[in-house]
Amino acid sequence: MHPRSTIKAFLLGSLVTCLGYPLLAQRSGTLRPTVFAIREARVVRAPGDVLPKANVVIRDGIITAVGPDVTVPADALTIAGAGLTVYPGFIDALSTWGFDPALRRSELGQPVPEDLASEALAATKADHRKGMTPEFVVATALRNEPDLADAWRRVGVTAHVIAPEGGIIVGQSALVSLSGAGARDATLRSPVAMHVSFRLPPGSDYPRSLMGVIAHSRQLLLDAGHYGRLVAAFEKNGGVGRRPPFDPSLAALTAVLAGNLPVVFEADSREGIHRALDFAEEFRLKPVIYGGREAWRVADRLTAAKVPVILRLNFAEPVVERERLLPPRVREDQRRRRQEELRNAAELVRRGVVFAFSGQGLDKPEKFRDHLRRLVAEGLAPDAALRALTV
C-alpha cells in the first residue's frame, strides 16, 4: 500500500498512539502534554533492526528522533523504558468496523424499470445490480468508535484497513489511524482496494447459485469495460456527440480494470482461491487473497503470480463437547485441518508468499496477540510475524 520507506516512517510515527495519550494540546478544556520521551528502551525499528537501548522523542504526535545518543528535551514528559520493548505500530490489514454500513449506495434518482427482453446483450441497469456497490467508499462513511479503537491500541494496533462487507462487489476500503482523530485526519489512504466476495446475496432472486454470482460479476466488469471505452471515445472526440450517462458503479470499476486499484477477493479454500485467481486473470486485475485458510495449498501459484495474502487470525476453535459426538475419522480430520491452519503462515514464508494479518472476526482484540503467539509456536519466525504486522 505504501513504498517501504514511507510505511516505515508512518509505523514509527504511529508509536505515540500506543502510549494512550491524546495528540492535541487541549481536549475538553484540559491541557495535555504534547512532547514525550521514552528513555533507555529496547527499540525495534523494523524487522531485524533492533537498538538494545535507545531514546524515542515524540513531539506533536510525530516521532522526531530515535537512537542511543538522542538527547531528551527539557519540555518532554519522560517515560521510563528500561526493561520494555518499543515496537512499530501494528496494522490490522482488514476489518469491517469503524464505518456506517447504512451508507451503502449513492442514489441517483428513482428506480427505472428494465425490460430484460428488449436487447439480447443489454447491460445490467443499476437497479438490478443486486449485491453490487463498487461505488461505495468507506472513507465517506467513517464513524468514531473510541472504546473499540482503544481496545485494539492496547494490543499494539495503530491503524487498520476498514473494508465494506455484505454483497458481491462490495466497495472500496480505507487505511485509517486509530489515533482518535477526526475522520479527515485519521484517513491515511483512500481508496486502498476494491473488495469482492463470491457469496450468495440474501433473498431468492437472481443470482441464486455460485455460477450466477460469477456470471453476475463478469457482466458488471464487462459493462464497466464498455462504459470506459465510451467515455474515452467521447473525450477523445473533444466532447462532441452524445455524452455517455454517468454511472458511479461502472466508473468506480474503471480504475480496477486499468490495474490502478487492487481487488481483494475473500477466499479460504483451495478451490475458492483458484476461482478468484482465474477471475482476476480473465480481467487482468491486481488480486489480493483475503482469508487464505488453505493458501499454503496454492502457494506455488500465488508466488508465481506475486499475489499477496491477508490471513485471518480468527482460527477455528475446537468445541470439545461436539467433537466427542463425531466419528473418530471426522474428529481426526478436523484436528488435522486446524493444525494445517496454524502452520499456514510459516509455510507461506517458506514458499515466498507475501502476507499480512487481519483481526476480522475476533470477538476480543486480545486474541489477535494470542493467535499470533500460536503461529510463532508453530514455526513462524518472529521477524516474519513482525514484517506481516508492519511493512
Short mmCIF file of C-alpha atoms in Angstrom, two decimals:
data_model
loop_
_atom_site.label_atom_id
_atom_site.label_comp_id
_atom_site.label_asym_id
_atom_site.label_seq_id
_atom_site.Cartn_x
_atom_site.Cartn_y
_atom_site.Cartn_z
CA MET A 1 0.00 0.00 0.00
CA HIS A 2 2.93 2.32 0.62
CA PRO A 3 6.52 2.39 -0.57
CA ARG A 4 8.68 0.66 2.01
CA SER A 5 10.34 3.87 3.24
CA THR A 6 7.01 5.66 3.59
CA ILE A 7 5.34 2.89 5.54
CA LYS A 8 8.35 2.58 7.87
CA ALA A 9 8.10 6.28 8.64
CA PHE A 10 4.38 6.00 9.27
CA LEU A 11 4.74 2.98 11.52
CA LEU A 12 7.44 4.58 13.61
CA GLY A 13 5.45 7.78 13.73
CA SER A 14 2.34 5.94 14.89
CA LEU A 15 4.03 4.62 18.04
CA VAL A 16 2.67 7.55 20.02
CA THR A 17 -0.86 6.18 19.79
CA CYS A 18 0.22 3.10 21.76
CA LEU A 19 1.01 5.31 24.73
CA GLY A 20 -2.63 6.19 25.27
CA TYR A 21 -2.06 9.98 25.28
CA PRO A 22 -4.08 12.41 23.16
CA LEU A 23 -2.23 14.07 20.32
CA LEU A 24 -3.75 17.51 20.91
CA ALA A 25 -2.52 20.12 23.33
CA GLN A 26 -6.03 20.76 24.56
CA ARG A 27 -9.06 18.49 24.66
CA SER A 28 -12.28 19.12 26.57
CA GLY A 29 -10.77 22.21 28.16
CA THR A 30 -7.85 20.31 29.74
CA LEU A 31 -4.25 20.98 28.74
CA ARG A 32 -2.29 17.85 27.90
CA PRO A 33 1.43 17.38 27.20
CA THR A 34 2.44 17.12 23.54
CA VAL A 35 6.12 16.18 23.96
CA PHE A 36 7.13 12.73 25.24
CA ALA A 37 10.38 10.85 25.59
CA ILE A 38 10.78 7.11 26.15
CA ARG A 39 14.16 6.60 27.83
CA GLU A 40 16.52 3.64 27.52
CA ALA A 41 14.09 1.17 25.98
CA ARG A 42 14.83 -1.68 23.63
CA VAL A 43 13.62 -0.30 20.29
CA VAL A 44 12.65 -2.45 17.30
CA ARG A 45 12.73 -0.01 14.38
CA ALA A 46 11.92 -2.66 11.77
CA PRO A 47 12.15 -6.45 11.47
CA GLY A 48 15.78 -7.33 12.18
CA ASP A 49 16.69 -3.73 13.09
CA VAL A 50 16.95 -3.56 16.90
CA LEU A 51 18.53 -0.95 19.17
CA PRO A 52 19.31 -2.58 22.57
CA LYS A 53 18.98 0.73 24.43
CA ALA A 54 17.68 3.93 22.86
CA ASN A 55 15.62 7.04 23.49
CA VAL A 56 12.50 7.90 21.49
CA VAL A 57 11.31 11.52 21.27
CA ILE A 58 7.73 12.28 20.22
CA ARG A 59 6.54 15.82 19.52
CA ASP A 60 3.00 16.73 18.40
CA GLY A 61 2.25 13.13 17.55
CA ILE A 62 5.35 12.66 15.40
CA ILE A 63 8.48 10.75 16.38
CA THR A 64 11.29 13.22 15.79
CA ALA A 65 14.29 11.23 16.99
CA VAL A 66 15.28 7.65 17.81
CA GLY A 67 18.70 6.47 18.93
CA PRO A 68 21.06 5.66 21.78
CA ASP A 69 22.57 9.16 21.80
CA VAL A 70 19.35 11.16 21.39
CA THR A 71 19.02 13.95 23.96
CA VAL A 72 15.75 14.08 25.86
CA PRO A 73 14.21 17.58 25.51
CA ALA A 74 13.70 19.54 28.71
CA ASP A 75 9.99 20.02 28.00
CA ALA A 76 9.29 16.30 27.46
CA LEU A 77 7.18 14.09 29.68
CA THR A 78 9.59 11.22 30.34
CA ILE A 79 8.57 7.57 30.31
CA ALA A 80 10.99 5.03 31.79
CA GLY A 81 11.64 2.37 29.16
CA ALA A 82 14.12 0.16 30.99
CA GLY A 83 13.06 -3.47 30.62
CA LEU A 84 10.48 -2.59 27.95
CA THR A 85 10.44 -3.05 24.18
CA VAL A 86 9.08 -0.44 21.79
CA TYR A 87 7.70 -1.82 18.51
CA PRO A 88 6.39 -0.13 15.38
CA GLY A 89 2.61 0.24 15.38
CA PHE A 90 0.84 -2.85 14.03
CA ILE A 91 -1.55 -2.74 11.08
CA ASP A 92 -4.73 -4.80 11.07
CA ALA A 93 -4.82 -5.45 7.34
CA LEU A 94 -8.61 -5.88 7.16
CA SER A 95 -11.54 -5.35 9.50
CA THR A 96 -15.11 -4.19 8.97
CA TRP A 97 -15.70 -1.95 11.99
CA GLY A 98 -15.38 1.82 12.02
CA PHE A 99 -17.88 2.85 9.35
CA ASP A 100 -21.63 3.24 8.98
CA PRO A 101 -22.90 0.28 6.91
CA ALA A 102 -26.19 2.07 6.24
CA LEU A 103 -24.40 4.42 3.81
CA ARG A 104 -24.01 1.78 1.18
CA ARG A 105 -25.10 3.19 -2.13
CA SER A 106 -25.31 6.53 -3.87
CA GLU A 107 -28.86 7.11 -5.09
CA LEU A 108 -29.14 8.96 -8.39
CA GLY A 109 -32.91 9.02 -8.65
CA GLN A 110 -35.98 6.80 -8.76
CA PRO A 111 -35.55 3.20 -9.99
CA VAL A 112 -36.22 2.81 -13.70
CA PRO A 113 -37.90 -0.45 -14.80
CA GLU A 114 -35.78 -2.53 -17.12
CA ASP A 115 -37.10 -4.67 -19.94
CA LEU A 116 -34.62 -7.53 -19.90
CA ALA A 117 -36.07 -8.95 -23.12
CA SER A 118 -35.63 -5.79 -25.17
CA GLU A 119 -31.99 -6.48 -26.06
CA ALA A 120 -30.15 -9.77 -26.11
CA LEU A 121 -26.95 -8.17 -24.79
CA ALA A 122 -28.40 -5.40 -22.65
CA ALA A 123 -26.16 -4.04 -19.92
CA THR A 124 -27.38 -4.63 -16.39
CA LYS A 125 -29.04 -1.45 -15.13
CA ALA A 126 -28.18 -0.07 -11.72
CA ASP A 127 -31.49 -1.06 -10.15
CA HIS A 128 -30.88 -4.72 -10.97
CA ARG A 129 -27.28 -4.97 -9.73
CA LYS A 130 -28.05 -6.97 -6.64
CA GLY A 131 -25.03 -7.16 -4.32
CA MET A 132 -23.05 -4.73 -6.47
CA THR A 133 -21.99 -1.46 -4.82
CA PRO A 134 -18.45 -0.79 -6.10
CA GLU A 135 -19.07 2.96 -5.86
CA PHE A 136 -19.32 2.79 -2.06
CA VAL A 137 -16.23 4.38 -0.49
CA VAL A 138 -15.72 3.56 3.19
CA ALA A 139 -13.87 6.84 3.78
CA THR A 140 -17.15 8.72 3.18
CA ALA A 141 -18.90 6.81 5.98
CA LEU A 142 -16.36 6.63 8.81
CA ARG A 143 -17.62 6.78 12.37
CA ASN A 144 -15.76 7.06 15.65
CA GLU A 145 -15.77 4.00 17.93
CA PRO A 146 -13.39 5.10 20.72
CA ASP A 147 -13.86 2.12 23.05
CA LEU A 148 -13.15 -0.42 20.32
CA ALA A 149 -10.24 1.62 18.98
CA ASP A 150 -8.73 1.85 22.47
CA ALA A 151 -9.02 -1.94 22.92
CA TRP A 152 -7.10 -2.51 19.67
CA ARG A 153 -4.47 0.10 20.56
CA ARG A 154 -3.80 -1.81 23.78
CA VAL A 155 -2.62 -4.81 21.76
CA GLY A 156 -0.36 -2.61 19.61
CA VAL A 157 -2.59 -1.97 16.57
CA THR A 158 -2.32 1.66 15.48
CA ALA A 159 -4.05 1.50 12.08
CA HIS A 160 -6.45 -0.75 10.24
CA VAL A 161 -7.84 -1.19 6.76
CA ILE A 162 -11.60 -0.68 7.03
CA ALA A 163 -13.32 -2.81 4.41
CA PRO A 164 -17.02 -2.83 3.47
CA GLU A 165 -18.94 -6.06 3.88
CA GLY A 166 -22.09 -7.68 2.54
CA GLY A 167 -22.75 -8.31 -1.13
CA ILE A 168 -20.55 -9.41 -4.00
CA ILE A 169 -18.55 -6.44 -5.33
CA VAL A 170 -18.90 -4.50 -2.11
CA GLY A 171 -16.93 -1.27 -2.35
CA GLN A 172 -13.63 0.43 -1.57
CA SER A 173 -11.65 0.28 1.68
CA ALA A 174 -9.61 2.89 3.53
CA LEU A 175 -6.49 2.79 5.71
CA VAL A 176 -7.38 4.59 8.95
CA SER A 177 -5.33 5.53 12.00
CA LEU A 178 -6.56 4.58 15.46
CA SER A 179 -5.22 7.85 16.89
CA GLY A 180 -8.68 9.05 17.87
CA ALA A 181 -8.50 11.99 15.49
CA GLY A 182 -11.43 13.02 13.30
CA ALA A 183 -12.18 11.16 10.08
CA ARG A 184 -10.31 13.58 7.82
CA ASP A 185 -7.13 13.49 9.91
CA ALA A 186 -7.35 9.76 10.64
CA THR A 187 -7.68 8.67 6.99
CA LEU A 188 -4.21 7.70 5.79
CA ARG A 189 -5.15 6.39 2.35
CA SER A 190 -8.37 6.06 0.37
CA PRO A 191 -9.16 4.03 -1.53
CA VAL A 192 -6.94 1.08 -0.67
CA ALA A 193 -8.66 -1.66 -2.69
CA MET A 194 -11.94 -2.90 -4.17
CA HIS A 195 -13.46 -5.78 -2.21
CA VAL A 196 -15.12 -8.83 -3.73
CA SER A 197 -16.77 -11.88 -2.21
CA PHE A 198 -18.31 -14.58 -4.37
CA ARG A 199 -21.10 -15.32 -1.90
CA LEU A 200 -24.84 -15.58 -2.44
CA PRO A 201 -26.73 -12.39 -1.59
CA PRO A 202 -29.81 -12.69 0.65
CA GLY A 203 -33.18 -13.34 -0.94
CA SER A 204 -34.48 -15.71 -3.56
CA ASP A 205 -33.87 -13.57 -6.66
CA TYR A 206 -31.02 -13.89 -9.13
CA PRO A 207 -28.22 -14.74 -8.55
CA ARG A 208 -29.17 -17.87 -6.60
CA SER A 209 -26.07 -20.00 -7.18
CA LEU A 210 -22.30 -19.65 -7.27
CA MET A 211 -22.44 -19.88 -11.06
CA GLY A 212 -24.91 -17.00 -11.08
CA VAL A 213 -22.70 -14.91 -8.77
CA ILE A 214 -19.70 -15.37 -11.08
CA ALA A 215 -21.78 -14.56 -14.16
CA HIS A 216 -23.27 -11.52 -12.41
CA SER A 217 -19.77 -10.28 -11.53
CA ARG A 218 -18.39 -10.92 -15.01
CA GLN A 219 -21.24 -8.99 -16.59
CA LEU A 220 -20.65 -5.96 -14.38
CA LEU A 221 -16.95 -5.86 -15.30
CA LEU A 222 -17.78 -6.28 -18.98
CA ASP A 223 -20.25 -3.41 -18.65
CA ALA A 224 -17.57 -1.33 -16.91
CA GLY A 225 -15.11 -2.00 -19.71
CA HIS A 226 -17.68 -0.94 -22.31
CA TYR A 227 -18.54 2.14 -20.27
CA GLY A 228 -14.87 3.11 -20.00
CA ARG A 229 -14.43 2.83 -23.77
CA LEU A 230 -17.49 5.00 -24.40
CA VAL A 231 -16.20 7.69 -22.04
CA ALA A 232 -12.69 7.55 -23.55
CA ALA A 233 -14.08 7.85 -27.09
CA PHE A 234 -16.27 10.80 -26.08
CA GLU A 235 -13.32 12.62 -24.52
CA LYS A 236 -11.02 11.80 -27.44
CA ASN A 237 -13.61 13.32 -29.76
CA GLY A 238 -13.44 16.58 -27.85
CA GLY A 239 -16.78 16.11 -26.13
CA VAL A 240 -18.71 16.16 -29.41
CA GLY A 241 -21.79 14.00 -29.68
CA ARG A 242 -23.91 12.29 -27.07
CA ARG A 243 -22.32 12.21 -23.64
CA PRO A 244 -22.39 8.75 -22.01
CA PRO A 245 -24.71 8.80 -18.96
CA PHE A 246 -22.81 8.93 -15.68
CA ASP A 247 -22.83 5.60 -13.83
CA PRO A 248 -20.97 5.69 -10.48
CA SER A 249 -20.73 1.90 -10.21
CA LEU A 250 -19.18 1.44 -13.63
CA ALA A 251 -16.96 4.50 -13.19
CA ALA A 252 -15.60 3.04 -9.93
CA LEU A 253 -14.61 -0.15 -11.73
CA THR A 254 -12.61 1.56 -14.47
CA ALA A 255 -9.67 2.00 -12.05
CA VAL A 256 -9.89 -1.70 -11.25
CA LEU A 257 -9.81 -2.71 -14.90
CA ALA A 258 -6.90 -0.35 -15.54
CA GLY A 259 -4.90 -2.08 -12.81
CA ASN A 260 -4.72 1.07 -10.69
CA LEU A 261 -6.72 -0.34 -7.77
CA PRO A 262 -6.11 -3.81 -6.27
CA VAL A 263 -9.00 -6.20 -5.80
CA VAL A 264 -9.27 -8.10 -2.51
CA PHE A 265 -11.04 -11.43 -3.04
CA GLU A 266 -12.39 -13.22 0.02
CA ALA A 267 -11.42 -16.87 -0.37
CA ASP A 268 -10.40 -19.55 2.12
CA SER A 269 -10.46 -22.91 0.35
CA ARG A 270 -8.07 -24.05 -2.35
CA GLU A 271 -10.92 -24.07 -4.86
CA GLY A 272 -12.06 -20.60 -3.81
CA ILE A 273 -8.56 -19.16 -4.18
CA HIS A 274 -8.13 -20.72 -7.63
CA ARG A 275 -11.54 -19.34 -8.60
CA ALA A 276 -10.55 -15.83 -7.54
CA LEU A 277 -7.22 -16.03 -9.36
CA ASP A 278 -8.89 -17.31 -12.53
CA PHE A 279 -11.36 -14.42 -12.39
CA ALA A 280 -8.52 -11.93 -11.85
CA GLU A 281 -6.55 -13.36 -14.77
CA GLU A 282 -9.56 -13.08 -17.09
CA PHE A 283 -9.89 -9.34 -16.47
CA ARG A 284 -6.18 -8.67 -15.78
CA LEU A 285 -6.87 -7.47 -12.27
CA LYS A 286 -4.38 -6.99 -9.40
CA PRO A 287 -5.66 -9.58 -6.89
CA VAL A 288 -5.13 -9.93 -3.15
CA ILE A 289 -6.48 -13.01 -1.37
CA TYR A 290 -8.23 -12.38 1.95
CA GLY A 291 -8.89 -15.24 4.37
CA GLY A 292 -6.39 -17.67 2.93
CA ARG A 293 -7.12 -20.57 5.25
CA GLU A 294 -5.74 -23.01 2.64
CA ALA A 295 -3.35 -20.59 0.94
CA TRP A 296 -0.46 -22.98 1.55
CA ARG A 297 -2.12 -25.41 -0.88
CA VAL A 298 -1.96 -22.75 -3.64
CA ALA A 299 1.41 -21.29 -2.65
CA ASP A 300 3.17 -22.08 -5.94
CA ARG A 301 0.58 -20.20 -7.98
CA LEU A 302 0.49 -17.30 -5.52
CA THR A 303 4.28 -16.99 -5.65
CA ALA A 304 4.45 -17.20 -9.43
CA ALA A 305 1.77 -14.54 -9.86
CA LYS A 306 3.13 -12.42 -6.98
CA VAL A 307 -0.27 -12.35 -5.30
CA PRO A 308 -0.23 -11.29 -1.62
CA VAL A 309 -2.50 -12.77 1.04
CA ILE A 310 -4.29 -11.29 4.06
CA LEU A 311 -4.52 -14.08 6.63
CA ARG A 312 -7.40 -14.02 9.11
CA LEU A 313 -6.38 -14.74 12.68
CA ASN A 314 -9.78 -15.98 13.85
CA PHE A 315 -8.80 -19.64 13.86
CA ALA A 316 -11.46 -22.27 14.29
CA GLU A 317 -11.57 -23.23 17.94
CA PRO A 318 -12.41 -26.83 18.88
CA VAL A 319 -15.67 -27.48 20.71
CA VAL A 320 -14.79 -30.46 22.90
CA GLU A 321 -18.38 -31.46 23.64
CA ARG A 322 -19.30 -31.55 19.95
CA GLU A 323 -16.13 -33.32 18.89
CA ARG A 324 -16.82 -36.19 21.26
CA LEU A 325 -20.01 -36.92 19.32
CA LEU A 326 -18.22 -37.12 15.97
CA PRO A 327 -16.91 -40.33 14.39
CA PRO A 328 -13.18 -40.79 15.06
CA ARG A 329 -12.24 -40.24 11.41
CA VAL A 330 -14.15 -36.94 11.21
CA ARG A 331 -12.72 -35.81 14.54
CA GLU A 332 -9.18 -36.53 13.39
CA ASP A 333 -9.79 -34.72 10.08
CA GLN A 334 -10.91 -31.57 11.91
CA ARG A 335 -7.84 -31.66 14.14
CA ARG A 336 -5.61 -32.05 11.09
CA ARG A 337 -7.24 -29.04 9.40
CA ARG A 338 -6.72 -26.89 12.49
CA GLN A 339 -3.07 -27.87 12.62
CA GLU A 340 -2.62 -27.04 8.93
CA GLU A 341 -4.16 -23.64 9.51
CA LEU A 342 -1.73 -22.88 12.34
CA ARG A 343 1.22 -23.85 10.14
CA ASN A 344 -0.12 -21.95 7.13
CA ALA A 345 1.81 -18.71 7.78
CA ALA A 346 5.16 -20.44 8.29
CA GLU A 347 4.65 -22.42 5.07
CA LEU A 348 3.84 -19.24 3.13
CA VAL A 349 7.09 -17.70 4.34
CA ARG A 350 8.98 -20.78 3.21
CA ARG A 351 7.31 -20.64 -0.22
CA GLY A 352 7.90 -16.91 -0.72
CA VAL A 353 4.30 -15.67 -0.44
CA VAL A 354 3.90 -12.13 0.96
CA PHE A 355 1.16 -11.82 3.57
CA ALA A 356 -0.31 -9.58 6.25
CA PHE A 357 -2.69 -10.29 9.14
CA SER A 358 -6.36 -9.49 9.69
CA GLY A 359 -8.20 -9.39 13.00
CA GLN A 360 -11.62 -9.62 11.38
CA GLY A 361 -13.96 -11.97 13.24
CA LEU A 362 -12.12 -11.92 16.57
CA ASP A 363 -14.55 -11.24 19.42
CA LYS A 364 -11.74 -9.83 21.61
CA PRO A 365 -8.70 -7.84 20.44
CA GLU A 366 -6.53 -9.78 22.91
CA LYS A 367 -6.98 -12.85 20.71
CA PHE A 368 -5.10 -11.03 17.94
CA ARG A 369 -1.94 -11.22 20.04
CA ASP A 370 -2.67 -14.68 21.43
CA HIS A 371 -3.22 -16.19 17.99
CA LEU A 372 -0.01 -14.60 16.72
CA ARG A 373 1.84 -16.35 19.53
CA ARG A 374 0.32 -19.65 18.45
CA LEU A 375 1.62 -19.10 14.90
CA VAL A 376 5.11 -18.40 16.23
CA ALA A 377 4.91 -21.54 18.36
CA GLU A 378 4.05 -23.47 15.18
CA GLY A 379 7.15 -22.30 13.32
CA LEU A 380 6.54 -18.72 12.14
CA ALA A 381 9.74 -16.72 12.74
CA PRO A 382 9.20 -13.67 15.00
CA ASP A 383 10.74 -11.31 12.41
CA ALA A 384 8.40 -12.72 9.76
CA ALA A 385 5.45 -12.12 12.07
CA LEU A 386 6.57 -8.53 12.69
CA ARG A 387 7.03 -7.98 8.96
CA ALA A 388 3.47 -9.17 8.34
CA LEU A 389 2.21 -6.79 11.04
CA THR A 390 4.12 -3.75 9.79
CA VAL A 391 5.91 -3.49 6.45
#
